[in-house]
Amino acid sequence: TWELTRLRVTSRSTDATMSAEGQTKKARVEGSAGAHSALEEMSKDGAFVRTASGFRNIIGESDQFPAEANRYRLYVSYACPWASRCVAVLYLKGLDHAISLYVVHPTWQRTRPDDETDTHCGWVFRRPEDPPLASSTGHGSFTGADCIYDEDNGFATVRAIYEASGDTLHKYSVPVLWDNKARVIVNNESAEIVRMFNSKFNHIARNPGLDLYPEALRSQIDAANDWVYLAINDGVYKCGFAKKQGAYEAAAAALFAGLDKLEAILATQRYLCGSTLTEADIRLFVTLVRFDEVYVVYFKCSRKCLREYPNTLNYLRDVYQIPGIKQSVNMRHIKTHYFTSHPALNT
C-alpha cells in the first residue's frame, strides 16, 4: 500500500451534470479561495472534492449564444482528459473547420511571473517555434511542439481568458469554450461542451448523422457516466490528490472495483452501452488511455495495470482506432505535463 505525501497538482474540469457527482460536491471544501488548483479542494478528512465549473451557458438555447460557424474557440490542453473528450467529439462530429482549436503548452508556468506575491502556476500559451520552457522550478527544457497559439486574441495564459470574462472562482481550468464575438467564456464544463458539439451544430457539422447521445440509450448512458465518473474518471484523481491514507485507500478500492466491473461488462459487449459508440465511451477512453502511462505511477494507481485487463485493453485499442479519436491523444503532451508541472509530486 502506498503511503501518501503532500501533493500540489493541476485543476480539472468537472462533470457537474451527473447526479452522483453533485452529491460529492456537497462536502465542505477547504482552502479554495483565490487563484488555486484542484488540490486545494479538500474535505476535512483529506479527500479530494471537485468543485463545479463556473460558466454554464448552453449554445443554441437563446439568442445570446447562437450556433454559428467561426464564432467559437475551444482552448484546451492535450494533457487534460476533460479537455481531450471535447477535442475528440470536435473531430468525430467534423466541427474542426467551424470551431477553432487552440492548445496550451504542457508544462505549467507562473501565470503572473512579475508578481512575487502571486505563486499560482497553470496553463500558458506558446507558439511551436518559441524557446523551450523549463518547469516552474527551473528544471528541464520542454518545447512547444504541437501547441496552437491564438494569434488573434494573443492570450498569454488560460487565466487571462477567465479574467477577461469576469471570473470570480479563480480556478483556471480547461476546456474553455469562448465566444469570440461576445468576448466571453460560454462554458467550461466538459460534459456540457461534449453535448453541445454532439447536437447544437449539426447544420454545419461534417458528420451530422453521428449521435453520441441517442434518445433510446440516454438512461443507459447517464447511468454509465455516473458510475464511471465516480469510480474511474474522478477515481484516479481521488487517489492521486488524497492527503490522508484513509482517503487514498477508499479511493483506490473504489477505482479497482470499477475497473473490475468494466472488465466484466466488456467481456460481453463491444462498447460501454452495447454495440453503439456513445459519449460514455469517449468519457471513459480519455482516462483509460492515460492509465498505464501516467496514473499507475503518478497517482499511485498501481494495484494493477490496464494491460492486466484483457477486455478493457482490447476496448481501448478499438476506440483509439476510430477516426477522430486518435487526433485527441498526444502522449508527449500528456506525459510532459504530468511529470513536469507539479514539483511537490515529482521531487
PDB file of N, CA, C and O in Angstrom, residues 272-331:
ATOM      1  N   LEU A 272     -19.474   0.455 -24.020  1.00  0.00           N
ATOM      2  CA  LEU A 272     -19.964   0.552 -22.653  1.00  0.00           C
ATOM      3  C   LEU A 272     -21.473   0.388 -22.567  1.00  0.00           C
ATOM      4  O   LEU A 272     -21.998  -0.147 -21.591  1.00  0.00           O
ATOM      5  N   CYS A 273     -22.182   0.846 -23.605  1.00  0.00           N
ATOM      6  CA  CYS A 273     -23.645   0.760 -23.601  1.00  0.00           C
ATOM      7  C   CYS A 273     -24.165  -0.170 -24.691  1.00  0.00           C
ATOM      8  O   CYS A 273     -25.258   0.029 -25.227  1.00  0.00           O
ATOM      9  N   GLY A 274     -23.393  -1.170 -25.053  1.00  0.00           N
ATOM     10  CA  GLY A 274     -23.843  -2.141 -26.040  1.00  0.00           C
ATOM     11  C   GLY A 274     -23.011  -2.124 -27.302  1.00  0.00           C
ATOM     12  O   GLY A 274     -21.784  -2.093 -27.255  1.00  0.00           O
ATOM     13  N   SER A 275     -23.672  -2.102 -28.443  1.00  0.00           N
ATOM     14  CA  SER A 275     -22.973  -2.176 -29.733  1.00  0.00           C
ATOM     15  C   SER A 275     -22.777  -0.819 -30.392  1.00  0.00           C
ATOM     16  O   SER A 275     -22.260  -0.734 -31.506  1.00  0.00           O
ATOM     17  N   THR A 276     -23.180   0.263 -29.699  1.00  0.00           N
ATOM     18  CA  THR A 276     -23.119   1.615 -30.268  1.00  0.00           C
ATOM     19  C   THR A 276     -22.126   2.482 -29.494  1.00  0.00           C
ATOM     20  O   THR A 276     -22.175   2.543 -28.263  1.00  0.00           O
ATOM     21  N   LEU A 277     -21.241   3.153 -30.229  1.00  0.00           N
ATOM     22  CA  LEU A 277     -20.339   4.120 -29.608  1.00  0.00           C
ATOM     23  C   LEU A 277     -21.147   5.310 -29.110  1.00  0.00           C
ATOM     24  O   LEU A 277     -21.949   5.883 -29.851  1.00  0.00           O
ATOM     25  N   THR A 278     -20.946   5.687 -27.849  1.00  0.00           N
ATOM     26  CA  THR A 278     -21.656   6.824 -27.273  1.00  0.00           C
ATOM     27  C   THR A 278     -20.684   7.733 -26.532  1.00  0.00           C
ATOM     28  O   THR A 278     -19.499   7.422 -26.388  1.00  0.00           O
ATOM     29  N   GLU A 279     -21.229   8.839 -26.023  1.00  0.00           N
ATOM     30  CA  GLU A 279     -20.398   9.763 -25.243  1.00  0.00           C
ATOM     31  C   GLU A 279     -19.799   9.071 -24.022  1.00  0.00           C
ATOM     32  O   GLU A 279     -18.729   9.461 -23.544  1.00  0.00           O
ATOM     33  N   ALA A 280     -20.469   8.046 -23.498  1.00  0.00           N
ATOM     34  CA  ALA A 280     -19.940   7.322 -22.343  1.00  0.00           C
ATOM     35  C   ALA A 280     -18.588   6.694 -22.664  1.00  0.00           C
ATOM     36  O   ALA A 280     -17.686   6.646 -21.817  1.00  0.00           O
ATOM     37  N   ASP A 281     -18.415   6.214 -23.890  1.00  0.00           N
ATOM     38  CA  ASP A 281     -17.141   5.636 -24.304  1.00  0.00           C
ATOM     39  C   ASP A 281     -16.056   6.700 -24.419  1.00  0.00           C
ATOM     40  O   ASP A 281     -14.901   6.453 -24.050  1.00  0.00           O
ATOM     41  N   ILE A 282     -16.410   7.853 -24.919  1.00  0.00           N
ATOM     42  CA  ILE A 282     -15.425   8.943 -25.044  1.00  0.00           C
ATOM     43  C   ILE A 282     -14.945   9.361 -23.657  1.00  0.00           C
ATOM     44  O   ILE A 282     -13.752   9.536 -23.416  1.00  0.00           O
ATOM     45  N   ARG A 283     -15.877   9.515 -22.746  1.00  0.00           N
ATOM     46  CA  ARG A 283     -15.546   9.941 -21.389  1.00  0.00           C
ATOM     47  C   ARG A 283     -14.684   8.908 -20.663  1.00  0.00           C
ATOM     48  O   ARG A 283     -13.802   9.249 -19.881  1.00  0.00           O
ATOM     49  N   LEU A 284     -14.945   7.636 -20.919  1.00  0.00           N
ATOM     50  CA  LEU A 284     -14.144   6.569 -20.330  1.00  0.00           C
ATOM     51  C   LEU A 284     -12.774   6.474 -20.982  1.00  0.00           C
ATOM     52  O   LEU A 284     -11.745   6.339 -20.297  1.00  0.00           O
ATOM     53  N   PHE A 285     -12.731   6.553 -22.297  1.00  0.00           N
ATOM     54  CA  PHE A 285     -11.489   6.384 -23.049  1.00  0.00           C
ATOM     55  C   PHE A 285     -10.391   7.322 -22.574  1.00  0.00           C
ATOM     56  O   PHE A 285      -9.236   6.910 -22.428  1.00  0.00           O
ATOM     57  N   VAL A 286     -10.718   8.586 -22.344  1.00  0.00           N
ATOM     58  CA  VAL A 286      -9.672   9.568 -22.043  1.00  0.00           C
ATOM     59  C   VAL A 286      -8.952   9.254 -20.734  1.00  0.00           C
ATOM     60  O   VAL A 286      -7.781   9.620 -20.567  1.00  0.00           O
ATOM     61  N   THR A 287      -9.622   8.585 -19.812  1.00  0.00           N
ATOM     62  CA  THR A 287      -8.958   8.142 -18.590  1.00  0.00           C
ATOM     63  C   THR A 287      -8.145   6.881 -18.844  1.00  0.00           C
ATOM     64  O   THR A 287      -6.990   6.773 -18.417  1.00  0.00           O
ATOM     65  N   LEU A 288      -8.728   5.935 -19.553  1.00  0.00           N
ATOM     66  CA  LEU A 288      -8.033   4.669 -19.794  1.00  0.00           C
ATOM     67  C   LEU A 288      -6.736   4.859 -20.567  1.00  0.00           C
ATOM     68  O   LEU A 288      -5.733   4.201 -20.277  1.00  0.00           O
ATOM     69  N   VAL A 289      -6.724   5.758 -21.549  1.00  0.00           N
ATOM     70  CA  VAL A 289      -5.535   5.915 -22.384  1.00  0.00           C
ATOM     71  C   VAL A 289      -4.376   6.520 -21.592  1.00  0.00           C
ATOM     72  O   VAL A 289      -3.205   6.374 -21.987  1.00  0.00           O
ATOM     73  N   ARG A 290      -4.650   7.145 -20.471  1.00  0.00           N
ATOM     74  CA  ARG A 290      -3.616   7.726 -19.616  1.00  0.00           C
ATOM     75  C   ARG A 290      -3.210   6.807 -18.463  1.00  0.00           C
ATOM     76  O   ARG A 290      -2.271   7.111 -17.731  1.00  0.00           O
ATOM     77  N   PHE A 291      -3.898   5.702 -18.312  1.00  0.00           N
ATOM     78  CA  PHE A 291      -3.768   4.927 -17.078  1.00  0.00           C
ATOM     79  C   PHE A 291      -2.372   4.338 -16.887  1.00  0.00           C
ATOM     80  O   PHE A 291      -1.680   4.672 -15.913  1.00  0.00           O
ATOM     81  N   ASP A 292      -1.941   3.473 -17.786  1.00  0.00           N
ATOM     82  CA  ASP A 292      -0.628   2.845 -17.607  1.00  0.00           C
ATOM     83  C   ASP A 292       0.513   3.833 -17.790  1.00  0.00           C
ATOM     84  O   ASP A 292       1.556   3.719 -17.132  1.00  0.00           O
ATOM     85  N   GLU A 293       0.319   4.803 -18.689  1.00  0.00           N
ATOM     86  CA  GLU A 293       1.390   5.758 -18.985  1.00  0.00           C
ATOM     87  C   GLU A 293       1.627   6.749 -17.846  1.00  0.00           C
ATOM     88  O   GLU A 293       2.753   7.201 -17.639  1.00  0.00           O
ATOM     89  N   VAL A 294       0.567   7.085 -17.115  1.00  0.00           N
ATOM     90  CA  VAL A 294       0.685   8.138 -16.104  1.00  0.00           C
ATOM     91  C   VAL A 294       0.143   7.716 -14.739  1.00  0.00           C
ATOM     92  O   VAL A 294       0.859   7.748 -13.742  1.00  0.00           O
ATOM     93  N   TYR A 295      -1.117   7.312 -14.686  1.00  0.00           N
ATOM     94  CA  TYR A 295      -1.784   7.195 -13.394  1.00  0.00           C
ATOM     95  C   TYR A 295      -1.234   6.076 -12.515  1.00  0.00           C
ATOM     96  O   TYR A 295      -1.271   6.183 -11.289  1.00  0.00           O
ATOM     97  N   VAL A 296      -0.732   4.989 -13.113  1.00  0.00           N
ATOM     98  CA  VAL A 296      -0.198   3.896 -12.315  1.00  0.00           C
ATOM     99  C   VAL A 296       0.887   4.395 -11.359  1.00  0.00           C
ATOM    100  O   VAL A 296       0.905   4.049 -10.175  1.00  0.00           O
ATOM    101  N   VAL A 297       1.778   5.225 -11.874  1.00  0.00           N
ATOM    102  CA  VAL A 297       2.855   5.771 -11.043  1.00  0.00           C
ATOM    103  C   VAL A 297       2.456   7.098 -10.420  1.00  0.00           C
ATOM    104  O   VAL A 297       2.540   7.289  -9.201  1.00  0.00           O
ATOM    105  N   TYR A 298       1.995   8.000 -11.251  1.00  0.00           N
ATOM    106  CA  TYR A 298       1.802   9.396 -10.834  1.00  0.00           C
ATOM    107  C   TYR A 298       0.738   9.541  -9.758  1.00  0.00           C
ATOM    108  O   TYR A 298       0.884  10.311  -8.815  1.00  0.00           O
ATOM    109  N   PHE A 299      -0.362   8.804  -9.900  1.00  0.00           N
ATOM    110  CA  PHE A 299      -1.447   8.868  -8.936  1.00  0.00           C
ATOM    111  C   PHE A 299      -1.513   7.630  -8.049  1.00  0.00           C
ATOM    112  O   PHE A 299      -2.494   7.408  -7.357  1.00  0.00           O
ATOM    113  N   LYS A 300      -0.439   6.805  -8.091  1.00  0.00           N
ATOM    114  CA  LYS A 300      -0.326   5.639  -7.209  1.00  0.00           C
ATOM    115  C   LYS A 300      -1.466   4.638  -7.421  1.00  0.00           C
ATOM    116  O   LYS A 300      -1.894   3.962  -6.492  1.00  0.00           O
ATOM    117  N   CYS A 301      -1.925   4.540  -8.678  1.00  0.00           N
ATOM    118  CA  CYS A 301      -2.984   3.585  -9.032  1.00  0.00           C
ATOM    119  C   CYS A 301      -2.334   2.291  -9.516  1.00  0.00           C
ATOM    120  O   CYS A 301      -2.567   1.841 -10.645  1.00  0.00           O
ATOM    121  N   SER A 302      -1.519   1.687  -8.663  1.00  0.00           N
ATOM    122  CA  SER A 302      -0.602   0.640  -9.111  1.00  0.00           C
ATOM    123  C   SER A 302      -0.995  -0.759  -8.682  1.00  0.00           C
ATOM    124  O   SER A 302      -0.202  -1.685  -8.821  1.00  0.00           O
ATOM    125  N   ARG A 303      -2.198  -0.932  -8.187  1.00  0.00           N
ATOM    126  CA  ARG A 303      -2.614  -2.279  -7.807  1.00  0.00           C
ATOM    127  C   ARG A 303      -2.590  -3.214  -9.011  1.00  0.00           C
ATOM    128  O   ARG A 303      -2.174  -4.362  -8.916  1.00  0.00           O
ATOM    129  N   LYS A 304      -3.049  -2.723 -10.147  1.00  0.00           N
ATOM    130  CA  LYS A 304      -2.975  -3.453 -11.415  1.00  0.00           C
ATOM    131  C   LYS A 304      -2.808  -2.443 -12.536  1.00  0.00           C
ATOM    132  O   LYS A 304      -3.285  -1.320 -12.432  1.00  0.00           O
ATOM    133  N   CYS A 305      -2.143  -2.869 -13.610  1.00  0.00           N
ATOM    134  CA  CYS A 305      -2.054  -2.050 -14.813  1.00  0.00           C
ATOM    135  C   CYS A 305      -3.225  -2.386 -15.733  1.00  0.00           C
ATOM    136  O   CYS A 305      -3.813  -3.466 -15.648  1.00  0.00           O
ATOM    137  N   LEU A 306      -3.533  -1.470 -16.630  1.00  0.00           N
ATOM    138  CA  LEU A 306      -4.637  -1.712 -17.551  1.00  0.00           C
ATOM    139  C   LEU A 306      -4.357  -2.902 -18.464  1.00  0.00           C
ATOM    140  O   LEU A 306      -5.276  -3.619 -18.860  1.00  0.00           O
ATOM    141  N   ARG A 307      -3.103  -3.138 -18.758  1.00  0.00           N
ATOM    142  CA  ARG A 307      -2.754  -4.268 -19.619  1.00  0.00           C
ATOM    143  C   ARG A 307      -3.075  -5.613 -18.967  1.00  0.00           C
ATOM    144  O   ARG A 307      -3.044  -6.655 -19.623  1.00  0.00           O
ATOM    145  N   GLU A 308      -3.376  -5.602 -17.672  1.00  0.00           N
ATOM    146  CA  GLU A 308      -3.786  -6.822 -16.983  1.00  0.00           C
ATOM    147  C   GLU A 308      -5.289  -7.064 -17.066  1.00  0.00           C
ATOM    148  O   GLU A 308      -5.781  -8.064 -16.524  1.00  0.00           O
ATOM    149  N   TYR A 309      -6.001  -6.168 -17.756  1.00  0.00           N
ATOM    150  CA  TYR A 309      -7.430  -6.321 -18.012  1.00  0.00           C
ATOM    151  C   TYR A 309      -7.607  -6.538 -19.521  1.00  0.00           C
ATOM    152  O   TYR A 309      -7.721  -5.577 -20.281  1.00  0.00           O
ATOM    153  N   PRO A 310      -7.611  -7.779 -19.997  1.00  0.00           N
ATOM    154  CA  PRO A 310      -7.581  -8.018 -21.458  1.00  0.00           C
ATOM    155  C   PRO A 310      -8.767  -7.438 -22.210  1.00  0.00           C
ATOM    156  O   PRO A 310      -8.593  -6.889 -23.309  1.00  0.00           O
ATOM    157  N   ASN A 311      -9.969  -7.536 -21.669  1.00  0.00           N
ATOM    158  CA  ASN A 311     -11.130  -6.992 -22.374  1.00  0.00           C
ATOM    159  C   ASN A 311     -11.059  -5.469 -22.456  1.00  0.00           C
ATOM    160  O   ASN A 311     -11.372  -4.868 -23.490  1.00  0.00           O
ATOM    161  N   THR A 312     -10.637  -4.858 -21.365  1.00  0.00           N
ATOM    162  CA  THR A 312     -10.535  -3.397 -21.327  1.00  0.00           C
ATOM    163  C   THR A 312      -9.425  -2.906 -22.236  1.00  0.00           C
ATOM    164  O   THR A 312      -9.574  -1.886 -22.926  1.00  0.00           O
ATOM    165  N   LEU A 313      -8.314  -3.630 -22.278  1.00  0.00           N
ATOM    166  CA  LEU A 313      -7.206  -3.235 -23.154  1.00  0.00           C
ATOM    167  C   LEU A 313      -7.622  -3.324 -24.617  1.00  0.00           C
ATOM    168  O   LEU A 313      -7.326  -2.426 -25.413  1.00  0.00           O
ATOM    169  N   ASN A 314      -8.317  -4.388 -25.002  1.00  0.00           N
ATOM    170  CA  ASN A 314      -8.779  -4.508 -26.383  1.00  0.00           C
ATOM    171  C   ASN A 314      -9.799  -3.421 -26.726  1.00  0.00           C
ATOM    172  O   ASN A 314      -9.815  -2.890 -27.845  1.00  0.00           O
ATOM    173  N   TYR A 315     -10.651  -3.096 -25.780  1.00  0.00           N
ATOM    174  CA  TYR A 315     -11.614  -1.998 -25.957  1.00  0.00           C
ATOM    175  C   TYR A 315     -10.880  -0.673 -26.186  1.00  0.00           C
ATOM    176  O   TYR A 315     -11.230   0.101 -27.084  1.00  0.00           O
ATOM    177  N   LEU A 316      -9.860  -0.423 -25.388  1.00  0.00           N
ATOM    178  CA  LEU A 316      -9.086   0.805 -25.529  1.00  0.00           C
ATOM    179  C   LEU A 316      -8.466   0.893 -26.920  1.00  0.00           C
ATOM    180  O   LEU A 316      -8.514   1.943 -27.574  1.00  0.00           O
ATOM    181  N   ARG A 317      -7.905  -0.206 -27.394  1.00  0.00           N
ATOM    182  CA  ARG A 317      -7.294  -0.229 -28.728  1.00  0.00           C
ATOM    183  C   ARG A 317      -8.351  -0.010 -29.809  1.00  0.00           C
ATOM    184  O   ARG A 317      -8.106   0.690 -30.803  1.00  0.00           O
ATOM    185  N   ASP A 318      -9.514  -0.598 -29.609  1.00  0.00           N
ATOM    186  CA  ASP A 318     -10.608  -0.471 -30.566  1.00  0.00           C
ATOM    187  C   ASP A 318     -11.053   0.985 -30.693  1.00  0.00           C
ATOM    188  O   ASP A 318     -11.169   1.543 -31.796  1.00  0.00           O
ATOM    189  N   VAL A 319     -11.305   1.631 -29.566  1.00  0.00           N
ATOM    190  CA  VAL A 319     -11.786   3.009 -29.580  1.00  0.00           C
ATOM    191  C   VAL A 319     -10.724   3.952 -30.154  1.00  0.00           C
ATOM    192  O   VAL A 319     -11.033   4.871 -30.916  1.00  0.00           O
ATOM    193  N   TYR A 320      -9.473   3.696 -29.814  1.00  0.00           N
ATOM    194  CA  TYR A 320      -8.385   4.557 -30.292  1.00  0.00           C
ATOM    195  C   TYR A 320      -8.325   4.607 -31.817  1.00  0.00           C
ATOM    196  O   TYR A 320      -7.959   5.637 -32.401  1.00  0.00           O
ATOM    197  N   GLN A 321      -8.701   3.522 -32.475  1.00  0.00           N
ATOM    198  CA  GLN A 321      -8.605   3.451 -33.930  1.00  0.00           C
ATOM    199  C   GLN A 321      -9.767   4.122 -34.656  1.00  0.00           C
ATOM    200  O   GLN A 321      -9.739   4.250 -35.877  1.00  0.00           O
ATOM    201  N   ILE A 322     -10.770   4.566 -33.938  1.00  0.00           N
ATOM    202  CA  ILE A 322     -11.905   5.250 -34.568  1.00  0.00           C
ATOM    203  C   ILE A 322     -11.427   6.602 -35.103  1.00  0.00           C
ATOM    204  O   ILE A 322     -10.822   7.388 -34.360  1.00  0.00           O
ATOM    205  N   PRO A 323     -11.681   6.913 -36.386  1.00  0.00           N
ATOM    206  CA  PRO A 323     -11.255   8.212 -36.920  1.00  0.00           C
ATOM    207  C   PRO A 323     -11.790   9.370 -36.084  1.00  0.00           C
ATOM    208  O   PRO A 323     -12.980   9.442 -35.791  1.00  0.00           O
ATOM    209  N   GLY A 324     -10.888  10.251 -35.673  1.00  0.00           N
ATOM    210  CA  GLY A 324     -11.241  11.375 -34.817  1.00  0.00           C
ATOM    211  C   GLY A 324     -10.756  11.212 -33.399  1.00  0.00           C
ATOM    212  O   GLY A 324     -10.415  12.196 -32.738  1.00  0.00           O
ATOM    213  N   ILE A 325     -10.696   9.976 -32.915  1.00  0.00           N
ATOM    214  CA  ILE A 325     -10.233   9.740 -31.555  1.00  0.00           C
ATOM    215  C   ILE A 325      -8.727   9.941 -31.445  1.00  0.00           C
ATOM    216  O   ILE A 325      -8.224  10.612 -30.534  1.00  0.00           O
ATOM    217  N   LYS A 326      -8.005   9.357 -32.384  1.00  0.00           N
ATOM    218  CA  LYS A 326      -6.543   9.421 -32.321  1.00  0.00           C
ATOM    219  C   LYS A 326      -6.040  10.861 -32.297  1.00  0.00           C
ATOM    220  O   LYS A 326      -5.045  11.170 -31.624  1.00  0.00           O
ATOM    221  N   GLN A 327      -6.724  11.758 -33.008  1.00  0.00           N
ATOM    222  CA  GLN A 327      -6.294  13.161 -33.057  1.00  0.00           C
ATOM    223  C   GLN A 327      -6.367  13.848 -31.689  1.00  0.00           C
ATOM    224  O   GLN A 327      -5.752  14.888 -31.489  1.00  0.00           O
ATOM    225  N   SER A 328      -7.127  13.276 -30.776  1.00  0.00           N
ATOM    226  CA  SER A 328      -7.270  13.884 -29.447  1.00  0.00           C
ATOM    227  C   SER A 328      -6.206  13.414 -28.463  1.00  0.00           C
ATOM    228  O   SER A 328      -6.154  13.903 -27.339  1.00  0.00           O
ATOM    229  N   VAL A 329      -5.372  12.472 -28.890  1.00  0.00           N
ATOM    230  CA  VAL A 329      -4.370  11.881 -27.994  1.00  0.00           C
ATOM    231  C   VAL A 329      -2.977  12.358 -28.401  1.00  0.00           C
ATOM    232  O   VAL A 329      -2.516  12.087 -29.511  1.00  0.00           O
ATOM    233  N   ASN A 330      -2.313  13.052 -27.501  1.00  0.00           N
ATOM    234  CA  ASN A 330      -0.935  13.485 -27.721  1.00  0.00           C
ATOM    235  C   ASN A 330      -0.144  13.049 -26.489  1.00  0.00           C
ATOM    236  O   ASN A 330      -0.104  13.751 -25.479  1.00  0.00           O
ATOM    237  N   MET A 331       0.463  11.861 -26.578  1.00  0.00           N
ATOM    238  CA  MET A 331       1.106  11.291 -25.407  1.00  0.00           C
ATOM    239  C   MET A 331       2.309  12.100 -24.949  1.00  0.00           C
ATOM    240  O   MET A 331       2.644  12.108 -23.756  1.00  0.00           O
TER     241      MET A 331
END
